[in-house]
XYZ file of C-alpha atoms in Angstrom:
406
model
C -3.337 21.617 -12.353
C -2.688 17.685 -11.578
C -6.168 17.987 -9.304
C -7.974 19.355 -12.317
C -7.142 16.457 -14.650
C -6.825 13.956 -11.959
C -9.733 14.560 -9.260
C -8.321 11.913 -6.623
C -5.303 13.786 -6.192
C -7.038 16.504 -4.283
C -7.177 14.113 -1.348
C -3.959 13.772 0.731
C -4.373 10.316 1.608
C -4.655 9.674 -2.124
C -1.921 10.999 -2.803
C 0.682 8.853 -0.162
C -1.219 5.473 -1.182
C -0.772 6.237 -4.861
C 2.930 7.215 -4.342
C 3.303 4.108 -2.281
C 1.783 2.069 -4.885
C 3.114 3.016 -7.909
C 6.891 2.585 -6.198
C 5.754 -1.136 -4.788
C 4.227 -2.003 -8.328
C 7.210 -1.359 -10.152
C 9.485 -3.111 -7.472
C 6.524 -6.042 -7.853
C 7.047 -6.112 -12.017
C 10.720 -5.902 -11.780
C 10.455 -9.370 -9.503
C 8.294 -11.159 -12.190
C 10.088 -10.368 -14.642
C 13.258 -11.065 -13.206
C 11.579 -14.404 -11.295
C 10.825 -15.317 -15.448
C 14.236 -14.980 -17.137
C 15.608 -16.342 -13.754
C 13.734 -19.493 -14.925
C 14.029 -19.646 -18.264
C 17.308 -19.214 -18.447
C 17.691 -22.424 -15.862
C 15.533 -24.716 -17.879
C 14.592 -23.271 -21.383
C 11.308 -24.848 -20.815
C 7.800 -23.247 -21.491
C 6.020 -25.654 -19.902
C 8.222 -24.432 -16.484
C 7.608 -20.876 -17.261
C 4.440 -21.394 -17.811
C 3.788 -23.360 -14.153
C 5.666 -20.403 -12.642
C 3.083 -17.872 -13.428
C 0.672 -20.466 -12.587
C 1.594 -20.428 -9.509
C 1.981 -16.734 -9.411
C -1.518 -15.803 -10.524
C -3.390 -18.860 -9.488
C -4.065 -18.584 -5.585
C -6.156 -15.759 -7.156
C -8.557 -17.887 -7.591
C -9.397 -18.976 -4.989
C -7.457 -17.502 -1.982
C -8.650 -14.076 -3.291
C -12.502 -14.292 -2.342
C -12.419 -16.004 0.800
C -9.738 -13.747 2.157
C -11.542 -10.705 0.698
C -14.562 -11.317 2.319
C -13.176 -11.282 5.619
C -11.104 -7.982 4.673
C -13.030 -4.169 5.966
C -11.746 -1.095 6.676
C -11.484 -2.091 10.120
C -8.179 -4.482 9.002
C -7.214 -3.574 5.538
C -4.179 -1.892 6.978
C -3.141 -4.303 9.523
C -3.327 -6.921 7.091
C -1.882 -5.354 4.413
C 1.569 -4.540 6.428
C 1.509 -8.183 7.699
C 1.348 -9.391 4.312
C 3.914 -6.855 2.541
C 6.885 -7.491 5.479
C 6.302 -11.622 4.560
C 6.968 -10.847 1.125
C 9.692 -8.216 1.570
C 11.260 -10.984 3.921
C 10.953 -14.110 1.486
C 11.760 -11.695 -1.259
C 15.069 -10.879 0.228
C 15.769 -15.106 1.043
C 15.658 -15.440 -2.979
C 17.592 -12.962 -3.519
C 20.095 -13.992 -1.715
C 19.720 -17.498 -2.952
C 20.158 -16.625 -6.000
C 23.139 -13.698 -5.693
C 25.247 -16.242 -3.637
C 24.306 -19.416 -6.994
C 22.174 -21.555 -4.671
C 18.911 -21.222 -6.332
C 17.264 -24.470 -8.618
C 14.335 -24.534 -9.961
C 12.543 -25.876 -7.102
C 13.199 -22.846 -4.714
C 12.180 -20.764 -7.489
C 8.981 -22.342 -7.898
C 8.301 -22.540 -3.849
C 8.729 -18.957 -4.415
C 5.916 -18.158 -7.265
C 3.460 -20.281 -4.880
C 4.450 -18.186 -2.045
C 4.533 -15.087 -3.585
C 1.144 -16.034 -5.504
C -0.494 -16.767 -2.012
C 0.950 -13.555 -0.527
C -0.562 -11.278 -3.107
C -4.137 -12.646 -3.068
C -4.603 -12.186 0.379
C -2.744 -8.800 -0.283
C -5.107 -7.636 -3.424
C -8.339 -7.039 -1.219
C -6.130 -5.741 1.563
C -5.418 -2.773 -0.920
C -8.246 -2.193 -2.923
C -10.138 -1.747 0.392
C -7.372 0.971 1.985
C -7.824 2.934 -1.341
C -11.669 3.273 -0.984
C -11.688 3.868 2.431
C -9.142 6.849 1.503
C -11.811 8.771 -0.459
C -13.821 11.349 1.519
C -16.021 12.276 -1.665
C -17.715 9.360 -3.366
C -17.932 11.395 -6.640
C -14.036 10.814 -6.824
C -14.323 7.305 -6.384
C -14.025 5.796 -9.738
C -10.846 8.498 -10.125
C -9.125 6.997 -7.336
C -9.696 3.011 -9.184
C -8.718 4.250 -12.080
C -5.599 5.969 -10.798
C -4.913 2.715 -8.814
C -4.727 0.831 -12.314
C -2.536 3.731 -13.539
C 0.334 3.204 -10.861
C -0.200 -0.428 -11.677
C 0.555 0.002 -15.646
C 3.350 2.385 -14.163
C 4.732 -0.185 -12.703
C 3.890 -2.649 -15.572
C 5.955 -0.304 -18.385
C 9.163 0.494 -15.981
C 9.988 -2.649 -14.414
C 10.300 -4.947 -16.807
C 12.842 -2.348 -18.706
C 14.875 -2.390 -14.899
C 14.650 -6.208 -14.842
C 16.150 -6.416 -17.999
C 18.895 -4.340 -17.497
C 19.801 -5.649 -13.998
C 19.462 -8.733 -15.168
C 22.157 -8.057 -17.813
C 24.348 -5.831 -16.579
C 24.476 -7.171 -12.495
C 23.703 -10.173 -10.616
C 20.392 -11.886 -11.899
C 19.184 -11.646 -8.118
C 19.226 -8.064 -7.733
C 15.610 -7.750 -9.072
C 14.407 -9.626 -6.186
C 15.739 -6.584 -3.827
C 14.376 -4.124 -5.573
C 11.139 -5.613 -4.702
C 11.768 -5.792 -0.752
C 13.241 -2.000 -0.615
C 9.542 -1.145 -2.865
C 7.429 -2.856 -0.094
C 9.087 -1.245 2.627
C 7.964 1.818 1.035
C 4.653 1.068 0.461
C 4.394 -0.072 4.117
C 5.498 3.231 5.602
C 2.768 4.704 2.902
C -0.064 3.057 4.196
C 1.346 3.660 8.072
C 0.999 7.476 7.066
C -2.577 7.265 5.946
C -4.829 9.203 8.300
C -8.376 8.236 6.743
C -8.041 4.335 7.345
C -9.231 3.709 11.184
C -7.753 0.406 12.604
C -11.474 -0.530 14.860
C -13.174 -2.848 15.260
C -15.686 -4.264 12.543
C -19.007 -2.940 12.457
C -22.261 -3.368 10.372
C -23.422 -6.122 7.588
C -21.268 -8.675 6.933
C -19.903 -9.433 3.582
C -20.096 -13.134 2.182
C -19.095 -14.646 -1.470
C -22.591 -14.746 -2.674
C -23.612 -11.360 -1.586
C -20.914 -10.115 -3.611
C -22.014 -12.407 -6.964
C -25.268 -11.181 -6.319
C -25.073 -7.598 -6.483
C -22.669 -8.048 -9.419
C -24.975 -10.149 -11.501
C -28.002 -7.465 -10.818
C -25.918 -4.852 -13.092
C -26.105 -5.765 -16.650
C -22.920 -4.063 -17.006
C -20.901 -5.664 -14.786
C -22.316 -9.343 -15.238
C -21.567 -9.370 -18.902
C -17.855 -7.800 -18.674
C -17.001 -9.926 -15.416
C -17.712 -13.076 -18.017
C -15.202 -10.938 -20.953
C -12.796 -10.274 -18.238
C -12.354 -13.651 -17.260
C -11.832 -14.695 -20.663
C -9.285 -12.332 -21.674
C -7.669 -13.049 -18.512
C -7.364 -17.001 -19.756
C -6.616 -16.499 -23.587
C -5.280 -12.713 -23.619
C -3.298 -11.725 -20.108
C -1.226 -15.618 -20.759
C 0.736 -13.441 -23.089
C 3.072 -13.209 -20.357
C 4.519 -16.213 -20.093
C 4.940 -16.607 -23.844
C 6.905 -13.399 -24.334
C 10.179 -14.569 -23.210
C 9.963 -17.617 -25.184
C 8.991 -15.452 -28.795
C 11.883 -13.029 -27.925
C 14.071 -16.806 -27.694
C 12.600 -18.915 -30.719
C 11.466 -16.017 -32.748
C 14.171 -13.132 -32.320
C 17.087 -14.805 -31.031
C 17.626 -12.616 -27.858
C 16.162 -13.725 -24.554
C 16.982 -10.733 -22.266
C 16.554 -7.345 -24.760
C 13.769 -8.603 -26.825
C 11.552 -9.475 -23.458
C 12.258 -6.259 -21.724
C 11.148 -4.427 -24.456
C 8.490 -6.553 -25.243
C 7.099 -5.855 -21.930
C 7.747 -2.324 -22.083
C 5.440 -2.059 -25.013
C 2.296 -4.355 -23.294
C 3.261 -1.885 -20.333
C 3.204 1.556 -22.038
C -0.316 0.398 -23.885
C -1.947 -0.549 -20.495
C -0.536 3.220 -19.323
C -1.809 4.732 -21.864
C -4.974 3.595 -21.026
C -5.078 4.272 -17.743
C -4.212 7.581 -18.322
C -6.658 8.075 -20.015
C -9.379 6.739 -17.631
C -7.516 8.716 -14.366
C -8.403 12.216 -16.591
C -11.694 13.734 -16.956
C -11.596 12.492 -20.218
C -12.797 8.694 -18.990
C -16.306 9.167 -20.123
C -15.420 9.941 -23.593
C -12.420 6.752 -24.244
C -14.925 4.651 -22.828
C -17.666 5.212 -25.040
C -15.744 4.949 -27.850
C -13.787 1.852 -27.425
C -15.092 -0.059 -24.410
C -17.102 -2.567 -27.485
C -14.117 -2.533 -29.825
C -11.630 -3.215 -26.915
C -12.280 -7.434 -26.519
C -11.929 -8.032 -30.957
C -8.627 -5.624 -30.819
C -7.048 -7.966 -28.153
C -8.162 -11.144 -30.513
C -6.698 -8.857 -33.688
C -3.544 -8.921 -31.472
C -3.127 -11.745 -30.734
C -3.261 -13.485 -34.093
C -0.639 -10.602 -35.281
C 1.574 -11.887 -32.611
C 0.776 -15.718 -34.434
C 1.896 -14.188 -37.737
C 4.907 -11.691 -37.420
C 8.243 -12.034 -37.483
C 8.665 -7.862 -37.367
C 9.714 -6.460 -33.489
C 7.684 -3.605 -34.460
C 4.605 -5.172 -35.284
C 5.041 -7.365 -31.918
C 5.779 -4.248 -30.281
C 3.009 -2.927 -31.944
C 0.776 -5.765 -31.324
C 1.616 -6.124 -27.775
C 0.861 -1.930 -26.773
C -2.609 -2.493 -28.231
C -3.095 -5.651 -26.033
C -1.737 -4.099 -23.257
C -4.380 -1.100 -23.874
C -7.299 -3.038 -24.049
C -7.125 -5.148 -21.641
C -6.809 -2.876 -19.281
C -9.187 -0.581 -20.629
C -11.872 -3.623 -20.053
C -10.601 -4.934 -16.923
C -10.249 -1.188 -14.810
C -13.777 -0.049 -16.245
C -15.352 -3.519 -15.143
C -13.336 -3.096 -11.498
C -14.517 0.673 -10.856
C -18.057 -0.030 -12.386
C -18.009 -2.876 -9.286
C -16.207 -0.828 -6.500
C -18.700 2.281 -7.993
C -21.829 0.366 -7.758
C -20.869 -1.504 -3.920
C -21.894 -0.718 -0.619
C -19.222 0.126 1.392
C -19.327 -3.417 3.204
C -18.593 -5.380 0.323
C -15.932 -3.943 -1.417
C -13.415 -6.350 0.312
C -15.578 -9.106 -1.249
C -15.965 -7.373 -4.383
C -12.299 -6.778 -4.796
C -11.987 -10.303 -4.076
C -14.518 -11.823 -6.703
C -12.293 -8.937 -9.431
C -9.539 -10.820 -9.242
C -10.975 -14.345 -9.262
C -12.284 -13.243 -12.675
C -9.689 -11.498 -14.051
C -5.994 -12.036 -12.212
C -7.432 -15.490 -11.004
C -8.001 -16.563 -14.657
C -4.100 -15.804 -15.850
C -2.597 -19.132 -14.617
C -5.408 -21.118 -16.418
C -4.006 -19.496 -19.395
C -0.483 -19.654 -18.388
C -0.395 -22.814 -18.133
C -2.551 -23.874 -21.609
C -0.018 -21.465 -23.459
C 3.021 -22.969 -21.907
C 1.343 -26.209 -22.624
C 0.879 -25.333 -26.379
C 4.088 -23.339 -27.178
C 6.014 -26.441 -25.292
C 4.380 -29.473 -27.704
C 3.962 -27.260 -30.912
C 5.185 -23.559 -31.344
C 4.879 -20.493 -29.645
C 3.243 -19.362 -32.933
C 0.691 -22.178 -32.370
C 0.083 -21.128 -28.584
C -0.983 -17.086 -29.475
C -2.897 -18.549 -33.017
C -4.781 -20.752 -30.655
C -5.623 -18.080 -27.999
C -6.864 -15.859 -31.000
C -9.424 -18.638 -32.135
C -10.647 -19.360 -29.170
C -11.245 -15.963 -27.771
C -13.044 -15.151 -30.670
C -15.523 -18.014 -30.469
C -15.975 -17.138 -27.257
C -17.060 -13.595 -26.659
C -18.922 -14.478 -30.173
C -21.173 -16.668 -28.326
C -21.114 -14.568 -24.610
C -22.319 -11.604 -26.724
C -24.881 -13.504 -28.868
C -26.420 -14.257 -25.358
C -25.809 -11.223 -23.502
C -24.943 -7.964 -26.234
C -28.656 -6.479 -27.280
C -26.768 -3.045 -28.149
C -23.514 -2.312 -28.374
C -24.936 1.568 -27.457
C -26.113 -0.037 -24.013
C -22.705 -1.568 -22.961
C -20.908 1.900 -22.904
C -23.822 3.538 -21.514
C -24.278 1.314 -18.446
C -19.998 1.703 -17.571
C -20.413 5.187 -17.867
């Protein structure tokens, strides 16, 4: 039944990575969210919060591409459990830390950099393990699109767990939730019988390979451009939720975790909806919309003073940009030889992850000198001049932008 809806299931190997993922994405969410209330509950300061997702997200930038193009099948795995047991281990050290009342705001910030490092050498890593688990290359854009459904899994649980450990336990515990999620994940990918640890054979990848072949689909070089703008004046969101659920709603802790929830249960939503054999259809019909309802979203976040229409707000943000940003990444992976999909997963999150701390920190910027009112009005305008004049330049049809994703 699952199989039938779900295509990538079929395949065993599938199956343990997804199970592995979706279990280390929710222990990854739980620390973020935890790492963010963590700090502002130290400092009350947006510009703060807004430096610790910078240094979260921003190693994405860079780190990302140079690490993915040195990333195959041959080492995906090997790297990948390197990379997972250094976080698991430095995980555990801040937990500790901050169980025991010896964390500042300096460890905590060591910690995003660390952490932000970690995960863009470990982003290739695991994009390339999941392609190299699918046998049939018709199921391949299932198996992305599943990926990005653990991840909003993840995205819509653990910021409700953070929240309630971090009210009704010690702050820290979040923090081991991620380590016992990695180890999980690790003995996932140790189980996976379709990834062959060998040595590297055929083409090499490089950077501009992988620009190249992205910039010959007209597809993928327009929406790699939207991504990377909703990842700057959209995905920042994130940092400026805690402080709306302070100034605006007067409750730090409940207000965030549901909050988040919402954002999460949009971005689920969609990816549920992309996983089923129904893709072909949501696509079409709101891949073109998707881009002016995350600017519509963002201004109602400017406006209300309503949890529901925040709420509200916040599950159609969380809906389209992730209906954008997993079409534009399994359009890539789709369209790649096998040999660059390290380097293709690599330029992905440049553009899209790699863009959030840009944003994180212009939001925290804004919401610390003005409002945080002022920070999502400002994202709003912006976006909106922006993909006006990307899509005067690039849009001919909005027929042909569906048709070329699909």
């Amino acid at each position: 039944m699952l199989s039938a809806l779900f295509p990538a299931l079929a395949q065993r190997d599938i199956r343990i990575y997804l199970s592995g993922q979706a279990l280390s994405v929710i222990g990854l969410w739980t620390q973020t969210i935890t790492l963010n209330l963590i700090v502002y509950e130290l400092t009350k300061s947006a510009v703060l919060l807004g430096a610790t997702n910078f240094l979260l997200h921003g190693p994405m930038l860079f780190v990302a591409p140079m690490a993915g193009k040195h990333i195959g099948p041959h080492n995906a795995r090997h790297v990948a459990s390197l990379v997972m047991l250094a976080a698991a281990a430095s995980a555990t050290a801040v937990g500790v830390l901050t169980v025991t009342g010896n964390v500042n705001s300096a460890v905590l910030l060591s910690f995003a950099a660390a952490c932000g490092i970690l995960s863009a050498i470990e982003m290739p890593a695991r994009q390339v393990l999941l392609t190299s688990c699918v046998k049939d290359g018709s199921s391949l854009a299932n198996a992305v699109a599943m990926n990005t459904l653990c991840f909003n899994l993840g995205r819509t649980i653990g910021p409700a767990i953070a929240a309630f450990l971090f009210l009704h336990t010690e702050p820290g515990v979040g923090f081991f939730v991620y380590t016992a999620s990695l180890l999980v994940m690790t003995r996932c990918i140790a189980m996976i019988d379709s990834v062959a640890d060998a040595p590297a054979s055929g083409p090499r990848a490089s950077f501009r390979d992988a620009l190249r072949h992205v910039f010959s689909n007209s597809f993928t070089a327009l929406f790699l451009l939207v991504i990377a703008l909703l990842g700057v004046f959209a995905s920042s969101y994130q940092t400026l939720i805690p402080v709306l659920a302070d100034k605006v709603f007067g409750d730090t802790a409940t207000v965030t975790g549901t909050l988040f929830t919402f954002a999460g249960t949009g971005s689920l939503t969609a990816a549920i909806a992309l996983s089923s054999k129904y893709s072909r259809n949501v696509t079409a019909a709101l891949l073109a919309l998707s881009p002016w309802l995350s600017v519509i979203s963002l201004a109602t976040l400017s406006l209300t003073s309503s949890i529901a229409l925040a709420a509200g707000a916040l599950y159609i943000l969380g809906f389209t940009l992730t209906l954008v940003s997993a079409t534009t990444n399994s359009t890539m992976q789709r369209t790649s030889p096998p040999h660059l999909r390290g380097a293709i997963a690599g330029l992905y999150g440049m553009a899209f992850l790699g863009t959030l701390p840009l944003g994180h920190l212009l939001m925290g910027g804004l919401a610390s000198q003005f409002s945080v009112r002022a920070a999502f009005f400002t994202s709003a305008l912006v976006l909106t001049a922006s993909l006006a004049i990307l899509y005067l330049r690039k849009w001919n049809a909005d027929r042909t932008i569906a048709r070329l994703a699909l």
